Each structure stands twice: as structure tokens, then as C-alpha cells.
């Protein structure tokens, strides 16, 4: 989308005095993101991204910022929040909670190969291993509790077939037992847009994972399912077995799946499809007043959900 | 020097299981460093340096490793210790305390220009600002207390003129009051060897500061003096005014000098020369049994000390 909150170079230069990042050289708005305002910031010391939070509050942000700092400390290539001179990761600028993070190199890949999928699987396993020692806890903000709240709000807008599909899937998902699944901090939104690769000769090099603002503690397998539903599909939404095998193969080298996870896999793929169908329905039918949004077509994830209910994708 | 402690790829691959850094791809010893054993380590996730500590103990290391982690969190380009899966920065390998740090790009510059000196000054100011919020405290391990212990050990090896110079300088230094000088964590060994620049068109880009294992809490001005005595000198050891002005100018943009610092400057340049004259005398005359060392000529810093006692270098 675009920049919501304006920050002038003068205002930013003043604010940066509270950081050890040198002098402001360049500031430019980033035309992406619908939840935050983002700027590229160049200083005499390096390249950063400034994020002003439009929805998340100063009380909610420590979970996300500390998680990113924790993962960066474990060599996960994510934006690392820069501490200010008092040691805080979160500041305030232009009346918004604001943070400065390191800027990563690379670009998203729109048509990923099996090699890209393998790189994502390997990184995701590393992220799950590193996350295990993260101390803070926050429920997945788009998890089962949110589904239960949100489904009634969108149900009225659906035709009979879609309403029945939603009912049926929610009933199935709420009937599952998930206690046996390994849990930990998950990214929960690992779409192609959120991973940066370096263009170079040889195998693709994954340089960054972005946007941790849907992260929460949940089944690790949910992260894998979200990624497979976006990275490893053909144009109809069917799972591309070569890409999926590449992702699984790379993932299990870092963290092998448990028997409970293998049992839960098919249902988890459905849960991951449901989560995005539901949020897209919500954004589409229930936009908040005055909100800038570019609602994605909810139908894409309805089709994915139908396919996952019908199909079989072995976790191997 | 060279690798002291041997680590096999098998042993390292096993050890790396405790980190979220993927699989070992390559391991090679680094022929540099006389206090530690260092290896370049490449994994499926990235490039790192493995350091096995030959002298520093597990009790001494947290000050240094936490300082590097703190500075990295403030976007200072130093090697960032990678936390293991329990969250610890320090491990043990081959019977030695061991740490894995991120590997920085670039190379040391043997003939620095005024632009290089400016980049070092700017970075040093940022490091001092960022260090202000570091909580741990450790005396400069090569500070005044160490001078007092070490001088008698080398005095017997010196001719009359040198012995008199050492006595005279120590008396001068111990007579100074330094309480009014701003203090904080300092690198204390910021020689050309310890700074990496990227070769590129345009102004030189400082990519890394290495080797924090002489760091301690002391007068910030001491760090500037150590740097000037190595970066901003001509072939005779005289201060190159252009380089020094470039370094000061860049430094004060980040942290202006106080009046007390301006008053103390000339004495601080002498203190910085004394520190390295003394340590080189000690390494030269009192090598520990069986120690591998390539002792630097102590005379270089005797000359520097004589010049600083005679000369005037305004801090501007």
C-alpha cells in the first residue's frame, strides 16, 4: 500500500540521535505493507528500515521485536531491531510506536524452484530450533481462538455452499487434538513475499525472512503447512510434489518430524488454508472504516482448502 | 601465528548440532592470532568464525562476548557471537572454551587514507555511544594496574636511557588525574589489522571491527589515542595532521570531546604509546615457556612515545 504516517528528514535526523547509527543520509517511503508505515533509511553507518506501527501497540510489540532480536542472535537472517542508546528496541516517532531494523539484501521470488523451496525448508527448521529458547509466549494471533471469533462475522456474506464448507472445516478443526504436536514460536505468514533471495550464479541464497508481525506460539507444523500452501503449489493450487519433497527434505535435516506430526499433516494443511481463507474473507467483507487495504481474493484459499480436503500430500 | 587446537570436521559437525546454523560445509584454519585458535566455518546457512580460546577462561569470556553481542545489537559492525540452542554464547569444544561468531566481509587496509581514518573515527564514536548502555564492567586488562605490575619485570632488560624513559613516563602517567574523563567500554586495540574495509568504487566502506579480547572499561579517549597512534602516522611515527583531523572530525560528529578530554589529549597519546611499548617489551623479554609468538619490535612504540612526549597534536 503506502506510507501512512509522514516523517520528515529533520524529524528523523533528530530521532536518530538516540541511536548509534551515525548521520541520516537518505529517507524514502516504501510502497508496501498495509499494517505499518515503512521507510528505507540510509545513514553514514548503514542501511536500515524504519517501521511505524499503525495498529500494533507498544504493549503488543515487545513479543515481536524480542523474537526478531532473539532469532538474529541465533544467526537467523531476519531484520534485527537496532537498540537505541538506552538499550530499548522500541521507540516512538511521529506519535507512533517505532523501531529501526537492519535492512536485508535480496528480493522475493515469484516463481520458486525446488531449490528455493529447499532453502525455505532449511531456514524454517533453523528458525524453529532457534526459537525453542525464546522465553516469551504469545498465542498465534490468527489461531483457533481468532477463527472462532471471526467465522460468525463473515458467515452472513457467504453463499450456502461456502457457508457449509466453512462450518464443516471449523467443526473438523475444532475436533482435532493438537497437544502432542511440538510447539514454539512460529512465523505463521511465510509467504513468498516475505522471503528474500540473492540473485547470483549457483544455488539460490536465502538472505532474509521478513514480517514477523503475525508470529505467535503454536504448532511448528503449522508454519510448514503455511509455507507449503504458498511455495509448493502449481497454478491450480495443487501441491507440486517435487517442490514439497524439496522443502520437507531440507526441513527434516534440521528438525525431523515426530510421528504425531506425520499423522496431523493433512489436517494441518487444511488448517493453514482455512486461516488465510478466513482472514481474506474478513478483510474483504469487513474492512475497518477508512482503512486502506488491497484485499486479496478470498477464493484462492477456498480452492486451496477444497483441494487439501480432497487430496493427499504425504509428509516426506 | 596459526592453529593450536585441532578440530576435525566430524567433531565440529557434531558440535554444530547444538546451534541453529545448518550443516557443516567447510572448515579451515586461519593462520593469524596468537591468543586464540580460529577457523573459518561455512555451513548451509552462512559463514562464521569459530574461536577456541587458548588463554582466556570461561569465567573471563562473558564480558567480551556479551559486549560484542551488545554492540552488534546496536548495529556496530563487529563479529556477533551466535547463541546456541540453549541461548548461550559460549560453548566448549576440544577441551577449550569456544564461540561461533558471524564472519564479516572485507580486508584490513595497510596504508590508510584520510577517508579510512574518518571512517574509523565515525565508527569509534558510534561504538562508544552504543557501549554506554552495556551493563557489565571490567577494568582495561592492559591499563594502569597492569603497567605497574609489568614495568618491574622488563626494567632489568633495558639500557639506562630506556629505563629512565620508562620511569619518567610512568611517573608522569601515575601523577595524572583522569576521573573527569568520560568512561565506558573501549576496544583498546584498534589497530589497522582489526578493521575490515570493503574494496569498492567510491569512499571506503568500513565493514567490520575485530578482536575485542583486550576490551575493558576505561577512558573513551584512550581508544581514540590508540587509533591515532596507529592509523594517523607517517613512516617516522609522527602524526599525520590530515589523517588525524579526518579521524577527529568524524568522531566528534558522533560524540563531541569534553573540555577535560581536550586537556588530557597529549597525555593520553603518551599513555597509548606507553601501553604498547610496555606490552611489546614484555612479550619480547618475557615470553612464556613454550609459547608461540611473533613478538613485534618494541622500539616502534618507544619512538612513538618519545615523539608524543616532544610533539604537540591538537585534538581538532
XYZ file of C-alpha atoms in Angstrom:
632
model
C 0.000 0.000 0.000
C 1.804 3.076 1.023
C 3.143 5.396 3.640
C 0.504 6.419 6.168
C 2.480 8.412 8.684
C 4.727 11.138 7.392
C 8.177 11.559 8.855
C 10.389 14.426 7.728
C 14.166 14.052 7.358
C 14.588 16.719 10.072
C 12.359 14.821 12.478
C 14.114 11.532 11.752
C 17.623 13.017 11.997
C 16.684 14.275 15.459
C 15.234 10.882 16.482
C 18.331 9.039 15.242
C 20.444 10.995 17.732
C 19.172 8.429 20.208
C 20.796 5.617 18.190
C 24.445 4.874 17.479
C 23.866 4.665 13.717
C 25.577 7.817 12.518
C 24.022 10.609 10.488
C 20.968 10.434 8.240
C 21.861 10.296 4.553
C 18.613 9.276 2.881
C 14.994 8.574 3.740
C 12.372 7.123 1.435
C 8.922 5.652 1.916
C 8.260 2.032 0.965
C 5.116 1.378 -1.052
C 4.290 -1.936 0.610
C 2.686 -3.094 3.801
C -0.833 -2.390 4.958
C -0.360 -2.718 8.696
C 2.683 -0.475 9.161
C 4.414 2.509 7.626
C 7.893 1.625 6.404
C 10.815 3.733 5.256
C 14.219 2.832 3.915
C 16.729 4.757 5.998
C 20.358 5.184 4.973
C 22.822 6.628 7.444
C 26.556 7.165 7.391
C 26.790 3.779 9.128
C 24.492 1.552 7.109
C 21.097 0.704 5.689
C 18.024 0.227 7.840
C 14.252 0.010 7.701
C 12.175 2.280 9.901
C 8.771 0.900 10.832
C 5.983 2.968 12.380
C 3.231 0.748 13.727
C -0.260 1.792 12.721
C -2.168 -0.953 14.545
C 0.092 -2.848 16.902
C 0.593 -1.068 20.206
C 3.651 -0.512 22.371
C 2.274 -3.201 24.704
C 1.987 -5.795 21.942
C 5.285 -5.107 20.194
C 7.890 -6.498 22.619
C 6.920 -10.086 21.780
C 7.681 -9.491 18.096
C 10.752 -7.294 18.456
C 12.372 -9.501 21.075
C 11.644 -12.556 18.938
C 13.392 -10.957 15.951
C 16.334 -9.964 18.160
C 16.462 -13.494 19.584
C 16.430 -15.093 16.141
C 19.058 -12.665 14.823
C 21.255 -13.618 17.795
C 20.933 -17.221 16.632
C 22.050 -16.242 13.116
C 18.601 -16.430 11.534
C 18.549 -13.913 8.662
C 15.731 -11.715 9.890
C 15.562 -7.957 10.357
C 17.359 -7.261 13.640
C 15.853 -4.443 15.680
C 18.565 -1.910 16.494
C 18.760 -0.980 20.172
C 18.775 2.716 20.984
C 21.251 4.348 23.354
C 19.175 3.293 26.344
C 19.152 -0.288 25.057
C 15.483 -0.276 24.025
C 14.323 -1.865 20.762
C 11.099 0.138 20.652
C 10.860 3.912 20.442
C 8.235 6.441 19.473
C 8.236 8.698 16.427
C 5.522 10.893 14.958
C 3.178 9.691 17.676
C 3.587 6.041 16.675
C 5.485 3.152 18.209
C 8.555 2.903 16.006
C 11.532 0.636 15.505
C 14.660 0.690 13.378
C 15.710 -2.695 11.971
C 18.620 -3.801 9.814
C 17.887 -3.876 6.101
C 18.434 -7.199 4.365
C 19.634 -7.763 0.818
C 17.789 -9.608 -1.905
C 14.364 -9.853 -3.493
C 11.291 -12.065 -3.228
C 10.979 -14.820 -5.797
C 7.600 -15.041 -7.506
C 8.141 -18.406 -9.229
C 10.117 -20.516 -6.783
C 12.021 -23.602 -7.896
C 12.542 -26.757 -5.844
C 15.875 -25.221 -4.793
C 14.128 -22.169 -3.395
C 11.696 -24.438 -1.551
C 14.594 -26.410 -0.083
C 16.237 -23.188 1.102
C 12.982 -22.129 2.770
C 12.576 -25.539 4.433
C 16.131 -25.459 5.791
C 15.732 -21.925 7.113
C 12.373 -22.713 8.692
C 13.843 -25.664 10.580
C 16.683 -23.466 11.811
C 14.190 -20.844 12.904
C 12.199 -23.433 14.848
C 15.327 -24.779 16.538
C 16.487 -21.271 17.439
C 13.017 -20.283 18.637
C 12.953 -23.088 21.200
C 14.999 -20.992 23.645
C 12.839 -17.869 23.242
C 11.269 -17.141 26.585
C 8.201 -15.049 25.822
C 4.848 -16.545 24.994
C 2.017 -15.217 22.870
C -0.762 -17.165 21.291
C -0.855 -17.242 17.485
C -2.952 -14.106 16.854
C -4.700 -15.798 13.914
C -5.100 -19.160 15.635
C -8.154 -21.170 16.662
C -9.434 -18.541 19.052
C -9.455 -15.956 16.276
C -11.179 -18.372 13.892
C -13.973 -18.851 16.414
C -14.467 -15.082 16.782
C -14.198 -14.299 13.086
C -16.268 -17.023 11.419
C -19.645 -15.634 12.571
C -18.714 -12.177 11.265
C -18.160 -13.382 7.707
C -20.708 -16.224 7.558
C -23.587 -13.913 6.637
C -21.792 -12.853 3.452
C -21.300 -16.409 2.156
C -23.500 -18.439 -0.170
C -24.846 -21.755 1.098
C -22.021 -23.885 -0.302
C -19.291 -21.711 1.133
C -21.051 -21.359 4.478
C -21.319 -25.144 4.660
C -17.667 -25.542 3.761
C -16.636 -23.115 6.490
C -18.856 -24.816 9.076
C -17.635 -28.232 8.149
C -13.976 -27.272 8.247
C -14.260 -25.445 11.570
C -16.037 -28.442 13.084
C -13.278 -30.722 11.800
C -10.506 -28.458 13.070
C -12.043 -27.885 16.498
C -12.463 -31.648 16.866
C -8.735 -32.298 16.445
C -6.375 -32.859 19.338
C -3.122 -30.993 18.839
C -1.474 -31.268 22.253
C 1.025 -33.860 21.043
C 2.496 -31.580 18.387
C 5.808 -29.814 19.050
C 5.151 -26.131 19.689
C 7.197 -22.962 19.685
C 7.376 -19.513 18.160
C 6.277 -19.649 14.522
C 6.377 -17.043 11.772
C 2.848 -18.011 10.695
C 2.907 -15.971 7.468
C 5.806 -17.383 5.479
C 4.626 -16.457 2.000
C 6.862 -15.773 -0.995
C 6.617 -12.034 -0.345
C 8.300 -12.463 2.996
C 11.488 -14.219 1.916
C 14.420 -12.513 0.169
C 16.838 -14.300 -2.137
C 20.064 -13.019 -3.612
C 20.284 -13.216 -7.392
C 23.582 -14.908 -8.046
C 25.146 -17.704 -10.055
C 24.752 -21.113 -8.444
C 22.106 -22.245 -5.980
C 19.753 -19.530 -4.702
C 20.892 -17.906 -1.484
C 18.217 -17.088 1.059
C 19.173 -13.749 2.593
C 16.188 -12.759 4.667
C 12.868 -13.569 6.266
C 10.607 -10.591 6.805
C 7.465 -9.548 8.632
C 7.194 -11.319 11.956
C 4.103 -9.377 12.987
C 1.800 -12.393 12.755
C 4.170 -14.549 14.816
C 2.965 -16.434 17.850
C 3.446 -19.665 19.710
C 1.705 -22.558 18.003
C 2.374 -25.962 16.432
C 5.617 -25.770 14.445
C 3.946 -27.870 11.777
C 1.512 -25.027 11.091
C 4.443 -22.949 9.784
C 5.408 -25.745 7.413
C 1.833 -26.052 6.191
C 1.518 -22.301 5.535
C 4.761 -22.400 3.573
C 3.814 -25.478 1.518
C 0.421 -23.955 0.636
C 2.170 -20.948 -0.869
C 5.597 -22.123 -2.070
C 4.889 -25.647 -3.307
C 1.779 -25.330 -5.466
C 1.041 -25.332 -9.160
C -1.171 -22.785 -10.904
C -4.334 -24.659 -9.861
C -3.290 -24.745 -6.193
C -2.397 -28.448 -6.204
C 0.729 -29.383 -4.316
C 3.803 -29.691 -6.511
C 5.308 -32.926 -5.218
C 8.868 -32.053 -6.283
C 8.822 -28.714 -4.502
C 7.147 -30.167 -1.405
C 9.655 -33.014 -1.193
C 12.495 -30.495 -1.511
C 11.075 -28.410 1.313
C 10.399 -31.402 3.601
C 13.772 -32.946 2.861
C 15.602 -29.772 3.805
C 13.433 -29.200 6.858
C 13.908 -32.664 8.371
C 17.682 -32.394 8.091
C 17.334 -29.673 10.725
C 14.335 -30.992 12.666
C 12.833 -34.409 11.957
C 9.045 -34.671 12.130
C 7.545 -36.637 15.010
C 5.024 -39.444 14.384
C 2.268 -37.181 15.737
C 3.234 -34.554 13.186
C 3.104 -37.070 10.342
C -0.374 -38.066 11.484
C -1.504 -34.455 11.722
C -0.066 -33.262 8.423
C -3.093 -33.441 6.155
C -5.303 -31.718 8.738
C -2.616 -29.048 9.233
C -2.542 -28.235 5.532
C -6.292 -27.688 5.798
C -5.877 -25.536 8.910
C -3.318 -23.367 7.122
C -5.689 -22.929 4.155
C -8.608 -22.163 6.477
C -6.639 -19.488 8.341
C -5.977 -17.478 5.179
C -9.380 -18.069 3.660
C -10.916 -16.718 6.826
C -8.661 -13.665 7.106
C -9.183 -12.806 3.461
C -12.932 -13.155 3.846
C -12.750 -10.885 6.843
C -10.617 -8.246 5.091
C -12.877 -8.437 2.062
C -16.267 -8.228 3.749
C -15.471 -6.387 6.953
C -12.937 -3.649 6.145
C -12.500 -1.295 9.030
C -13.799 2.225 8.298
C -11.326 4.400 6.439
C -8.832 1.589 6.179
C -6.521 1.414 3.231
C -6.392 -2.147 2.072
C -5.794 -4.163 -1.026
C -7.912 -7.162 -0.152
C -6.698 -10.398 -1.698
C -9.277 -12.540 -3.427
C -10.598 -14.935 -0.756
C -11.416 -17.520 -3.407
C -7.792 -18.560 -3.851
C -7.687 -20.031 -0.372
C -11.169 -21.518 -0.631
C -9.897 -23.518 -3.607
C -6.744 -24.490 -1.710
C -8.878 -25.636 1.208
C -11.122 -27.728 -1.033
C -8.083 -29.318 -2.655
C -6.489 -30.131 0.709
C -9.719 -31.690 1.932
C -9.785 -33.878 -1.160
C -6.127 -34.582 -1.772
C -3.337 -36.446 -0.099
C 0.131 -34.996 0.384
C 2.500 -37.307 2.188
C 4.914 -35.546 4.540
C 8.087 -36.900 3.016
C 50.515 -17.400 14.095
C 48.483 -20.480 13.492
C 46.054 -23.091 14.619
C 46.937 -24.530 18.014
C 43.989 -26.746 18.782
C 42.901 -29.222 16.161
C 39.227 -29.676 15.437
C 38.093 -32.318 12.954
C 35.125 -31.759 10.632
C 33.378 -34.709 12.326
C 33.870 -33.203 15.764
C 32.676 -29.790 14.600
C 29.647 -31.164 12.721
C 28.588 -32.856 15.945
C 29.129 -29.676 17.986
C 27.148 -27.575 15.491
C 24.093 -29.725 16.173
C 23.703 -27.535 19.220
C 23.350 -24.438 17.007
C 20.657 -23.496 14.509
C 23.184 -22.865 11.733
C 22.520 -25.798 9.429
C 25.042 -28.383 8.258
C 28.806 -28.043 8.084
C 30.067 -27.426 4.550
C 33.661 -26.333 5.068
C 36.209 -25.884 7.834
C 39.621 -24.262 7.519
C 42.188 -22.983 9.961
C 43.143 -19.305 9.983
C 46.843 -18.529 10.119
C 46.510 -15.479 12.339
C 46.076 -14.754 16.001
C 48.419 -15.722 18.785
C 45.948 -15.802 21.654
C 43.244 -17.975 20.113
C 42.732 -20.692 17.546
C 40.462 -19.546 14.732
C 38.718 -21.405 11.930
C 36.571 -20.227 9.061
C 33.396 -22.293 9.207
C 30.926 -22.458 6.338
C 27.554 -24.100 6.866
C 24.483 -24.495 4.711
C 23.213 -21.338 6.436
C 26.160 -18.968 6.292
C 29.747 -18.084 7.047
C 31.137 -17.959 10.566
C 34.368 -17.861 12.535
C 34.976 -20.451 15.231
C 37.268 -19.308 18.016
C 38.830 -21.646 20.576
C 40.318 -19.695 23.460
C 43.830 -20.739 24.404
C 44.325 -18.290 27.292
C 41.086 -16.612 28.236
C 38.929 -18.738 30.504
C 35.214 -19.448 30.555
C 34.983 -17.118 33.547
C 36.651 -14.225 31.723
C 34.866 -14.572 28.395
C 31.317 -13.390 29.140
C 32.468 -9.763 29.412
C 33.855 -9.883 25.874
C 31.159 -11.997 24.228
C 28.303 -10.071 25.786
C 29.980 -6.814 24.764
C 30.198 -7.987 21.146
C 26.568 -9.123 21.257
C 25.556 -5.788 22.787
C 27.394 -3.792 20.141
C 26.004 -5.949 17.327
C 22.519 -5.293 18.696
C 23.289 -1.591 18.329
C 24.300 -2.105 14.692
C 28.049 -1.839 15.296
C 29.764 -3.997 12.639
C 31.538 -6.426 14.942
C 31.549 -10.218 14.966
C 28.273 -11.223 16.617
C 28.508 -14.329 18.806
C 25.878 -16.844 17.702
C 23.746 -18.206 20.536
C 23.420 -21.968 20.768
C 20.121 -23.772 21.168
C 20.175 -23.172 24.917
C 20.759 -19.465 24.286
C 24.410 -19.467 25.430
C 27.106 -17.547 23.548
C 29.929 -19.630 24.981
C 30.387 -23.365 24.487
C 33.200 -25.851 24.830
C 34.941 -27.716 22.027
C 38.099 -29.826 22.033
C 38.533 -29.046 25.713
C 38.600 -25.284 25.092
C 36.071 -22.534 25.664
C 34.695 -21.912 22.196
C 32.408 -19.499 20.406
C 30.952 -19.190 16.933
C 30.727 -15.627 15.595
C 29.425 -14.165 12.361
C 32.066 -13.686 9.676
C 32.474 -10.165 8.336
C 33.397 -9.151 4.815
C 36.367 -7.058 3.795
C 40.084 -6.734 4.393
C 42.419 -4.688 6.544
C 43.998 -1.653 4.904
C 47.737 -1.351 5.377
C 48.095 2.203 4.032
C 45.038 4.090 5.224
C 43.943 7.361 3.638
C 42.264 10.258 5.421
C 38.950 8.723 4.280
C 39.767 5.467 6.045
C 40.692 7.422 9.163
C 37.401 9.312 9.015
C 35.507 6.006 8.734
C 37.339 4.649 11.772
C 36.646 7.823 13.765
C 32.932 7.709 12.931
C 32.678 4.027 13.833
C 34.585 4.510 17.080
C 32.217 7.268 18.182
C 29.244 5.024 17.391
C 30.845 2.205 19.361
C 31.337 4.484 22.359
C 27.749 5.717 22.202
C 26.415 2.175 21.906
C 28.692 0.923 24.679
C 27.248 3.400 27.158
C 24.282 1.118 27.835
C 26.421 -2.015 28.313
C 25.911 -3.196 31.864
C 28.990 -5.276 32.658
C 32.195 -3.811 33.973
C 35.754 -4.962 33.602
C 38.888 -2.932 34.051
C 41.034 -2.406 30.968
C 43.258 -5.515 31.224
C 46.257 -3.522 29.943
C 45.516 -0.415 31.995
C 47.423 1.358 34.739
C 47.296 -1.592 37.138
C 48.934 -3.813 34.532
C 51.590 -1.196 33.786
C 52.511 -1.105 37.467
C 52.880 -4.904 37.598
C 54.709 -5.228 34.313
C 57.251 -2.405 34.382
C 59.487 -4.030 37.020
C 59.565 -7.272 35.023
C 61.020 -5.641 31.921
C 63.103 -2.888 33.543
C 66.102 -5.178 34.082
C 66.400 -5.771 30.343
C 66.567 -2.091 29.427
C 69.592 0.136 28.941
C 69.886 3.235 31.102
C 68.222 5.618 28.652
C 65.243 3.374 28.087
C 64.897 2.569 31.780
C 64.873 6.286 32.521
C 62.276 6.910 29.808
C 60.035 4.208 31.236
C 60.400 5.525 34.795
C 59.778 9.065 33.754
C 56.691 8.218 31.710
C 55.190 6.011 34.402
C 55.714 8.733 36.981
C 54.034 11.239 34.670
C 51.109 8.929 33.934
C 50.527 7.896 37.546
C 50.536 11.559 38.528
C 47.620 12.391 36.201
C 44.042 12.677 37.390
C 41.678 11.006 34.956
C 38.416 10.921 36.926
C 36.879 13.713 34.860
C 37.209 11.833 31.574
C 34.127 10.099 30.103
C 34.476 6.354 30.547
C 32.873 3.273 29.055
C 33.700 0.026 27.272
C 36.607 0.570 24.891
C 38.122 -1.675 22.240
C 41.630 -0.717 23.409
C 43.423 -2.341 20.455
C 42.037 -0.627 17.377
C 44.977 -1.172 15.042
C 44.772 -1.419 11.259
C 44.738 -5.209 11.493
C 41.488 -5.127 13.385
C 39.347 -3.161 10.954
C 37.916 -4.534 7.700
C 37.101 -2.415 4.677
C 35.268 -3.411 1.549
C 37.130 -2.765 -1.690
C 34.672 -0.887 -3.849
C 34.366 2.185 -6.037
C 33.683 5.348 -4.088
C 34.513 6.090 -0.466
C 35.882 3.172 1.564
C 33.220 1.213 3.413
C 34.090 0.033 6.898
C 32.577 -3.436 7.247
C 33.968 -4.755 10.484
C 35.840 -4.259 13.731
C 37.545 -7.365 15.052
C 39.191 -8.722 18.158
C 37.549 -7.365 21.266
C 39.637 -9.512 23.578
C 41.579 -6.575 25.013
C 38.397 -4.607 25.674
C 37.663 -3.134 29.073
C 36.135 -0.133 30.735
C 38.411 2.891 30.615
C 38.582 6.476 29.361
C 36.970 6.634 25.914
C 39.753 8.986 24.872
C 42.269 6.169 25.291
C 40.616 4.353 22.368
C 40.993 7.448 20.194
C 44.655 7.771 21.179
C 45.411 4.109 20.379
C 43.776 4.544 16.977
C 45.571 7.819 16.161
C 48.933 6.302 17.123
C 48.421 3.555 14.546
C 46.178 4.980 11.810
C 47.314 8.600 11.585
C 51.097 8.434 11.466
C 53.745 8.848 8.818
C 56.658 6.439 8.299
C 58.644 8.060 11.128
C 55.761 7.765 13.588
C 54.875 11.462 13.519
C 51.215 12.286 13.477
C 49.823 12.970 10.017
C 47.736 16.054 10.633
C 45.387 15.429 7.691
C 44.569 11.913 8.806
C 44.223 12.933 12.444
C 41.901 15.806 11.591
C 39.784 13.446 9.472
C 39.515 10.997 12.357
C 38.701 13.659 14.969
C 36.229 15.396 12.693
C 34.300 12.194 12.094
C 34.470 11.201 15.754
C 33.109 14.466 17.141
C 30.113 14.366 14.812
C 29.065 11.332 16.863
C 30.466 12.308 20.268
C 31.975 15.737 20.919
C 35.041 15.847 23.164
C 34.643 17.405 26.608
C 36.982 20.189 27.803
C 38.620 17.670 30.161
C 39.319 15.413 27.207
C 40.884 18.245 25.226
C 43.136 18.993 28.208
C 44.090 15.331 28.587
C 44.736 14.607 24.924
C 48.500 14.945 24.732
C 48.996 12.858 27.867
C 46.582 10.256 26.508
C 48.575 9.867 23.300
C 51.598 9.181 25.518
C 49.629 6.678 27.610
C 48.557 4.830 24.469
C 52.170 4.673 23.267
C 53.365 3.533 26.697
C 50.817 0.716 26.840
C 52.077 -0.865 23.629
C 55.725 -0.199 24.297
C 55.310 -1.976 27.614
C 53.397 -4.961 26.241
C 55.880 -5.395 23.422
C 58.780 -5.222 25.834
C 57.072 -7.829 27.958
C 56.342 -10.166 25.013
C 59.897 -9.686 23.759
C 61.811 -10.190 27.009
C 59.448 -12.396 28.990
C 57.891 -14.927 26.620
C 56.044 -17.616 28.474
C 57.683 -21.058 28.135
C 56.727 -22.938 25.011
C 54.676 -20.033 23.738
C 54.329 -19.428 20.040
C 54.738 -15.768 19.445
C 55.850 -13.367 16.802
C 56.998 -10.567 19.037
C 56.723 -7.120 17.490
C 59.721 -4.849 17.729
C 59.277 -2.846 20.954
C 61.321 0.005 19.513
C 58.479 1.209 17.276
C 56.431 2.253 20.258
C 59.429 3.652 22.140
C 59.909 6.014 19.208
C 56.218 6.853 19.169
C 56.348 7.581 22.882
C 59.377 9.853 22.509
C 57.664 11.721 19.681
C 54.450 12.174 21.686
C 56.420 13.470 24.657
C 58.097 16.014 22.393
C 55.339 16.892 19.963
C 52.014 18.648 20.028
C 48.922 17.276 18.332
C 45.861 19.438 18.827
C 42.624 17.479 19.244
C 40.719 19.120 16.397
